[in-house]
Tab-separated table of C-alpha atoms in Angstrom:
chain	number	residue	atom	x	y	z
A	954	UNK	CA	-17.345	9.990	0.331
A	955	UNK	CA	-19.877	9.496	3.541
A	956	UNK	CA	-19.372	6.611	6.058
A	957	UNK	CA	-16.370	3.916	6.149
A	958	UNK	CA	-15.878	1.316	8.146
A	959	UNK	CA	-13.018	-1.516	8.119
A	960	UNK	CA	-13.221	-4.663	7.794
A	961	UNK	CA	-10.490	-7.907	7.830
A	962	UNK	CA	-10.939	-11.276	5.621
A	963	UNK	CA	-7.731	-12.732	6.674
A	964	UNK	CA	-4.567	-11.764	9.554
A	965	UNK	CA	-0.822	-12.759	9.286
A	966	UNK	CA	2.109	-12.388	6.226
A	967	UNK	CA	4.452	-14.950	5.656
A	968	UNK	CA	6.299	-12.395	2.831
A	969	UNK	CA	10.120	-11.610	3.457
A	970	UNK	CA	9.233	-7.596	4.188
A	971	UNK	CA	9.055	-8.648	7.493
A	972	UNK	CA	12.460	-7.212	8.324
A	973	UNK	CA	10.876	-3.769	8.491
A	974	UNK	CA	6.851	-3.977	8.412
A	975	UNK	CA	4.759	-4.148	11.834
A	976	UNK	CA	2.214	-6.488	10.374
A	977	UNK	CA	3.715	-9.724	10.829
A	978	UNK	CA	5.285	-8.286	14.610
A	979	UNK	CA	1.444	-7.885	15.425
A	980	UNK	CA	-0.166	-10.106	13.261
A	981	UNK	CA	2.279	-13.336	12.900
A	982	UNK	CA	3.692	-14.485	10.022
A	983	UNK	CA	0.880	-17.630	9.700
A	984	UNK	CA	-1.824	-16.577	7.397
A	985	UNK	CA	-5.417	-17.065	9.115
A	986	UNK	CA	-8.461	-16.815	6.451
A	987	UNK	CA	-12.267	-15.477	7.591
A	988	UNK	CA	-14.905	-17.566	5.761
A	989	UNK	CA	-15.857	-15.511	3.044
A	990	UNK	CA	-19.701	-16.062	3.673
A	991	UNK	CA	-18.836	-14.316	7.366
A	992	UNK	CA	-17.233	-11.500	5.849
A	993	UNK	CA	-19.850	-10.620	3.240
A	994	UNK	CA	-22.744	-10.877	6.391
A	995	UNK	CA	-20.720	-8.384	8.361
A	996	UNK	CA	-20.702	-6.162	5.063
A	997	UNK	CA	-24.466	-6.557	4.314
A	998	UNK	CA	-25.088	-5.527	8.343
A	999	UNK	CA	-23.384	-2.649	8.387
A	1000	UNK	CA	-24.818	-1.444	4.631
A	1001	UNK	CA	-28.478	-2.287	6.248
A	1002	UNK	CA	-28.452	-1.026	9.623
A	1003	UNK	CA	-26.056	2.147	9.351
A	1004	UNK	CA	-26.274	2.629	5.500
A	1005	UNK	CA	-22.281	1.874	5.064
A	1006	UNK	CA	-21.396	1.412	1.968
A	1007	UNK	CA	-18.021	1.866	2.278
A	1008	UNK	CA	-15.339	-0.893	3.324
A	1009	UNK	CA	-11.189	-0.937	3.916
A	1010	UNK	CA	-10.104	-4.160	4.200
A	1011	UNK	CA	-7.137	-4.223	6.664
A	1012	UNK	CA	-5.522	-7.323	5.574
A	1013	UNK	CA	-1.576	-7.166	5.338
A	1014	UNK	CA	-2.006	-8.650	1.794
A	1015	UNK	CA	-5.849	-9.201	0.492
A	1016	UNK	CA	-5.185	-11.803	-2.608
A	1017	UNK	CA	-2.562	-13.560	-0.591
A	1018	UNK	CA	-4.606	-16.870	-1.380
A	1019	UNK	CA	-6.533	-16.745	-4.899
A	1020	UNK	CA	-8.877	-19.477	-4.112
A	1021	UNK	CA	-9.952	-17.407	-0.840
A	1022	UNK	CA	-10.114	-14.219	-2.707
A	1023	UNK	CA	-12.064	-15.100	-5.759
A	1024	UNK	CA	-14.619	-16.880	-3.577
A	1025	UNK	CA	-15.012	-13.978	-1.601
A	1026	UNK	CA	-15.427	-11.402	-4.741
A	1027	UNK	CA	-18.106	-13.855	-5.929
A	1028	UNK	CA	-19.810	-13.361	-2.613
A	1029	UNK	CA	-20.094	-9.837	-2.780
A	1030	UNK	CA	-20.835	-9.406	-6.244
A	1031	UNK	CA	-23.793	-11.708	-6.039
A	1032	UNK	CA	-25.137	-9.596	-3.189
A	1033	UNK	CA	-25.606	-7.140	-5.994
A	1034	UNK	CA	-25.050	-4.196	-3.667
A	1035	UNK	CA	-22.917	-0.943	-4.815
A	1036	UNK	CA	-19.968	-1.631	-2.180
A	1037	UNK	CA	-17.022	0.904	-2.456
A	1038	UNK	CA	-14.219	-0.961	-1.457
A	1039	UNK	CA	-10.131	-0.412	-0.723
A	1040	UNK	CA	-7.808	-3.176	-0.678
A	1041	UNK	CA	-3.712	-3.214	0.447
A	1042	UNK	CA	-1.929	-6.211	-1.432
A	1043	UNK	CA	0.550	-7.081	-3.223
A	1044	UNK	CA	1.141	-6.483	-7.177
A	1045	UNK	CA	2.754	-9.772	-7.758
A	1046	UNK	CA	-0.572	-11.556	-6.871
A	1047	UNK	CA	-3.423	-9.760	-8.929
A	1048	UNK	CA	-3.642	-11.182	-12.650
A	1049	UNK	CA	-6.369	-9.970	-15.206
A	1050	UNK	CA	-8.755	-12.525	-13.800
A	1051	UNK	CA	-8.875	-11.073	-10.409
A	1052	UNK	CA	-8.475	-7.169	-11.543
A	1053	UNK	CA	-11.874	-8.213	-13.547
A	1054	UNK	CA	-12.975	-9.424	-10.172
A	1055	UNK	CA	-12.189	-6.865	-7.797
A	1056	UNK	CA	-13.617	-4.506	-10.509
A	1057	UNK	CA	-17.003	-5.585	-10.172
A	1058	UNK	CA	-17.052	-6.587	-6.910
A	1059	UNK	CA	-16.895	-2.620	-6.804
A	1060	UNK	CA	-12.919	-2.290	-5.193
A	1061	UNK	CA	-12.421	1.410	-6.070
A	1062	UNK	CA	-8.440	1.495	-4.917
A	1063	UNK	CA	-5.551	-0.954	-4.367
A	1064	UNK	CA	-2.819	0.216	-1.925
A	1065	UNK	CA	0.747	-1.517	-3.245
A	1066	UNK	CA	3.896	-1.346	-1.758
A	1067	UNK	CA	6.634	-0.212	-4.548
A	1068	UNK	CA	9.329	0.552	-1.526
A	1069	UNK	CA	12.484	1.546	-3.854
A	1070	UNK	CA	12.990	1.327	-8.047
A	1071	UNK	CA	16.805	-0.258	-6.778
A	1072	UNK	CA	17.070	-4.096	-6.605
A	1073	UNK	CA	20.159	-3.736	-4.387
A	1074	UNK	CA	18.434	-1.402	-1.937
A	1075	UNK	CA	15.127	-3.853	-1.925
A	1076	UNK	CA	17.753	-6.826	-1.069
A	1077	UNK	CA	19.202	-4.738	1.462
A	1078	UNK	CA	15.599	-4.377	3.449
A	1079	UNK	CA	14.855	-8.157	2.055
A	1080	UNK	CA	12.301	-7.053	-0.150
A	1081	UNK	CA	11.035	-9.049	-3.274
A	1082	UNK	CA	9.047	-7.301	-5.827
A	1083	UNK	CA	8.666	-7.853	-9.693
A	1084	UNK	CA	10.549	-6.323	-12.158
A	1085	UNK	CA	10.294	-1.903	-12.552
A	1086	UNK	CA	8.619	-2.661	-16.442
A	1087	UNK	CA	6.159	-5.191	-14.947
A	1088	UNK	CA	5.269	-3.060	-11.976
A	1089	UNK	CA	4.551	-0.131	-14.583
A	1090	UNK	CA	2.467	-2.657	-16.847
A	1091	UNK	CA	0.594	-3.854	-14.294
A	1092	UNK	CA	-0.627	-1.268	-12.553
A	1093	UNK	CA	-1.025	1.176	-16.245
A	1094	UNK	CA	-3.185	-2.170	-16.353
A	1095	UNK	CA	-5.048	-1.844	-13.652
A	1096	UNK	CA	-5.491	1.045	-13.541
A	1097	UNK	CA	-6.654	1.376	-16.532
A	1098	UNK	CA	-9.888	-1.050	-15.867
A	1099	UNK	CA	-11.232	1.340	-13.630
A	1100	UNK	CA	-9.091	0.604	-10.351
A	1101	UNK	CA	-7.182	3.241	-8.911
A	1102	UNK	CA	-3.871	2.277	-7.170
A	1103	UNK	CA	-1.570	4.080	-4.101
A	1104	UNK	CA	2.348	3.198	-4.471
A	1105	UNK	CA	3.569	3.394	-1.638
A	1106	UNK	CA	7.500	4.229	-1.515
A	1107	UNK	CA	9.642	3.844	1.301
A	1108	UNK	CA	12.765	6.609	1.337
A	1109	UNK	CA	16.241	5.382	3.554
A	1110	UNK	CA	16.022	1.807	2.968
A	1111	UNK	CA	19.237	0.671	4.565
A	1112	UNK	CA	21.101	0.490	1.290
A	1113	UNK	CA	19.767	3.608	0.147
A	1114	UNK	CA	21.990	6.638	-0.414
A	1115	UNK	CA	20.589	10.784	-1.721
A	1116	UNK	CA	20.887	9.134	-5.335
A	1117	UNK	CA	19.066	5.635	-4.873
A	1118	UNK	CA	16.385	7.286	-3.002
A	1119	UNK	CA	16.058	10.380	-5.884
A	1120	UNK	CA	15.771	7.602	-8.642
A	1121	UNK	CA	12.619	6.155	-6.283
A	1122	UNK	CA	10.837	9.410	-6.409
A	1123	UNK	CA	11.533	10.235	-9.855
A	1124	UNK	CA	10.184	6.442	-10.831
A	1125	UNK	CA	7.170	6.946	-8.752
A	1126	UNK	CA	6.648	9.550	-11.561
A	1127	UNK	CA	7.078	7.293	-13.944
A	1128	UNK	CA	4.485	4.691	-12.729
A	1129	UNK	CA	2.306	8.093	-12.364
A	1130	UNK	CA	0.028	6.199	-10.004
A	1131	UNK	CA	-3.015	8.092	-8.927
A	1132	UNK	CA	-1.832	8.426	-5.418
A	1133	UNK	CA	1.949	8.163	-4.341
A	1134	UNK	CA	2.493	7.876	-0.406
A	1135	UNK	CA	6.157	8.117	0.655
A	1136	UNK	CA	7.431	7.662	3.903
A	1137	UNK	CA	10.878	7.454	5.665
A	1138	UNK	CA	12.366	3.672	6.612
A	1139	UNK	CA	11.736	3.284	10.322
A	1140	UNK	CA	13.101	0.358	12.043
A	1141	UNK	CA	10.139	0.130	14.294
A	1142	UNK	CA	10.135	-1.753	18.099
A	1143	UNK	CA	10.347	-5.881	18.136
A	1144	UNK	CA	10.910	-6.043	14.265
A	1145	UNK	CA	14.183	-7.475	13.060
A	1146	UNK	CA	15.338	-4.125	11.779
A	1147	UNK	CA	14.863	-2.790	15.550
A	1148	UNK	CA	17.686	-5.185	16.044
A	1149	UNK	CA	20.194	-4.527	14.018
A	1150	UNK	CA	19.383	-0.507	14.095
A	1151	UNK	CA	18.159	-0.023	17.950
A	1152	UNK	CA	21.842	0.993	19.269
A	1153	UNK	CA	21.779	3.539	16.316
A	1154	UNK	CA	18.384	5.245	17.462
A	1155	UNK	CA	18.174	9.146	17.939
A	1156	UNK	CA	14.807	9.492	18.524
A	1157	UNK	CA	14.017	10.598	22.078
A	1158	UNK	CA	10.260	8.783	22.500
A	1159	UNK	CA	8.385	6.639	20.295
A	1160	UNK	CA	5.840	9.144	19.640
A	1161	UNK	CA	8.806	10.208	16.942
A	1162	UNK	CA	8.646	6.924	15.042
A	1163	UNK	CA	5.899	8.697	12.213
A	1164	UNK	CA	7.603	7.240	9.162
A	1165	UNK	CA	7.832	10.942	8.442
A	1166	UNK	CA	11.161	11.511	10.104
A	1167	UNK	CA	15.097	9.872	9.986
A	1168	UNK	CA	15.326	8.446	13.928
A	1169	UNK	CA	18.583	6.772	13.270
A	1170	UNK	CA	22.231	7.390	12.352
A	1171	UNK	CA	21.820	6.450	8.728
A	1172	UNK	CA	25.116	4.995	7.430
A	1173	UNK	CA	24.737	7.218	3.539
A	1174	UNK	CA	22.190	9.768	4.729
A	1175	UNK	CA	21.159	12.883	6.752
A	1176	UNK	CA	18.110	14.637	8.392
A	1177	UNK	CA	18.948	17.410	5.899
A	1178	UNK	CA	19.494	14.828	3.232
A	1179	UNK	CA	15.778	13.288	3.793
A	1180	UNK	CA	14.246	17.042	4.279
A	1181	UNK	CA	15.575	17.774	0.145
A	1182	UNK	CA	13.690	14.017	-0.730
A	1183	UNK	CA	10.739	15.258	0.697
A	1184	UNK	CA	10.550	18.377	-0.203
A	1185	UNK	CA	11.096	16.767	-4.079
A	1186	UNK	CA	8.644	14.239	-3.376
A	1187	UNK	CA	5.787	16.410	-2.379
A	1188	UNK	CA	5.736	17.769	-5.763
A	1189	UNK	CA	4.203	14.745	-6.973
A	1190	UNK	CA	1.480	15.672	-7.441
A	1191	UNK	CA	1.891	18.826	-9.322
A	1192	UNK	CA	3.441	17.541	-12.103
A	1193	UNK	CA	2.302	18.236	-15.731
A	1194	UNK	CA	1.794	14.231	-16.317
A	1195	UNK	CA	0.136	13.608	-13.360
A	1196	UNK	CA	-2.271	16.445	-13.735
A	1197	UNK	CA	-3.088	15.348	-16.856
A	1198	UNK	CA	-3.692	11.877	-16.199
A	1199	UNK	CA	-5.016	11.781	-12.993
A	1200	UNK	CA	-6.941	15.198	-11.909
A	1201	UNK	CA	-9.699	13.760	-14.074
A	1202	UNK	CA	-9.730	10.350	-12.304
A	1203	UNK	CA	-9.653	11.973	-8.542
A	1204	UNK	CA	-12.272	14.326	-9.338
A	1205	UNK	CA	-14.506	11.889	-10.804
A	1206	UNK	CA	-14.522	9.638	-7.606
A	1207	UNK	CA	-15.000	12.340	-5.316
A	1208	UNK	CA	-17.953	11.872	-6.144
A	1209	UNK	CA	-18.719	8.200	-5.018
A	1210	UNK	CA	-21.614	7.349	-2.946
């Protein structure tokens, strides 16, 4: 609710996922803090002079460095000003301490990136993630202390087949995450997946590269194929469970101000 503005406490990602993600292309791959203090005046300036209360940090992974992180939730929560605040990290780095943290520091949502439930479809897109009963603990966890969390999922991974992919979507159900974003593997320009995929690319123009859309001769799958895993997908949201569960949550932070 009302105005937003983002903000960045660090740049760069040394994590493996850089086969496929854009941040380290744009960013590097050497991680660059802000000094806390910096960050929190920037906040306090934009809450005083355009009433923002709002913030999105844009980091490729916000708790990346604990030491850097928990100074900087200290900072804001001893401004003692009702920040609303989104984060994009990943799950493998937040622990109680820092969900207790973030929490009162006022972040409202955590965006994660789930990718596939298949360890031999995250190897094939050199992907490391926890285990699928930690990743549901964690963010049931979370979750559960007040934060909401996006999963994001990422369908025709380069291992992925109609069957791995289904068994993504239906254990983004299981998590039952209060938002689910899923989007379609895209080996995007300059990353190292544009290399082994660019001689494979259908896509006319670049305005095609959405993440919506299969722009490559996938070796197991289709554009009909990924049309049936969407179409799945979108009903997500309009499961029994996640009605349940989550309605109440969304509705209650519509409300935010």
């Amino acid at each position: 609710n009302n105005k937003s503005i983002t903000i960045e406490g660090s740049r760069g990602c040394p994590y493996s996922c850089s086969f496929y993600c854009c941040y380290p292309n744009i960013q590097g791959n050497k991680l660059r803090l802000r000094e806390p203090k910096k960050i929190v005046n920037e906040m306090i300036y934009f809450y005083e002079k355009l009433n923002v209360k709002n913030f999105t940090f844009r980091d490729p992974v916000f708790s990346i460095s604990k030491k850097h992180v928990f100074d900087l939730l200290n900072k804001i929560i001893l401004t003692k000003k009702k920040f609303n605040i989104c984060v994009e990290t990943q799950l493998k780095d937040i622990d109680e301490e820092m969900t207790y943290l973030m929490k009162k520091a006022g972040v409202k949502l955590i965006y994660i990136g789930v990718e596939s439930s298949e360890l031999e479809v995250l190897e094939s897109a050199k992907r490391r993630n926890p285990s699928n009963k930690n990743i549901i603990e964690k963010v049931n966890f979370i979750e559960k202390s007040g934060i909401m969390i996006k999963c994001n999922y990422i369908l025709g991974l380069p291992a992925d087949n109609f069957k791995t992919s289904f068994k993504t979507i239906k254990f983004a159900e299981k998590i039952n995450s209060v938002f689910a974003q899923f989007t379609i593997f895209t080996p995007m320009p300059n990353t190292p997946a544009w290399k082994v995929y660019q001689d494979k690319i259908t896509a006319q123009k670049f305005e095609d590269f959405t993440m919506w859309d299969l722009i490559f001769d996938h070796e197991n799958l289709n554009k009909k194929d990924i049309e049936k895993l969407k179409n799945y997908a979108a009903y997500y949201y309009l499961k029994p469970k996640y009605i349940l569960k989550n309605y109440p949550i969304i509705l209650k932070n519509l409300f935010i101000s």
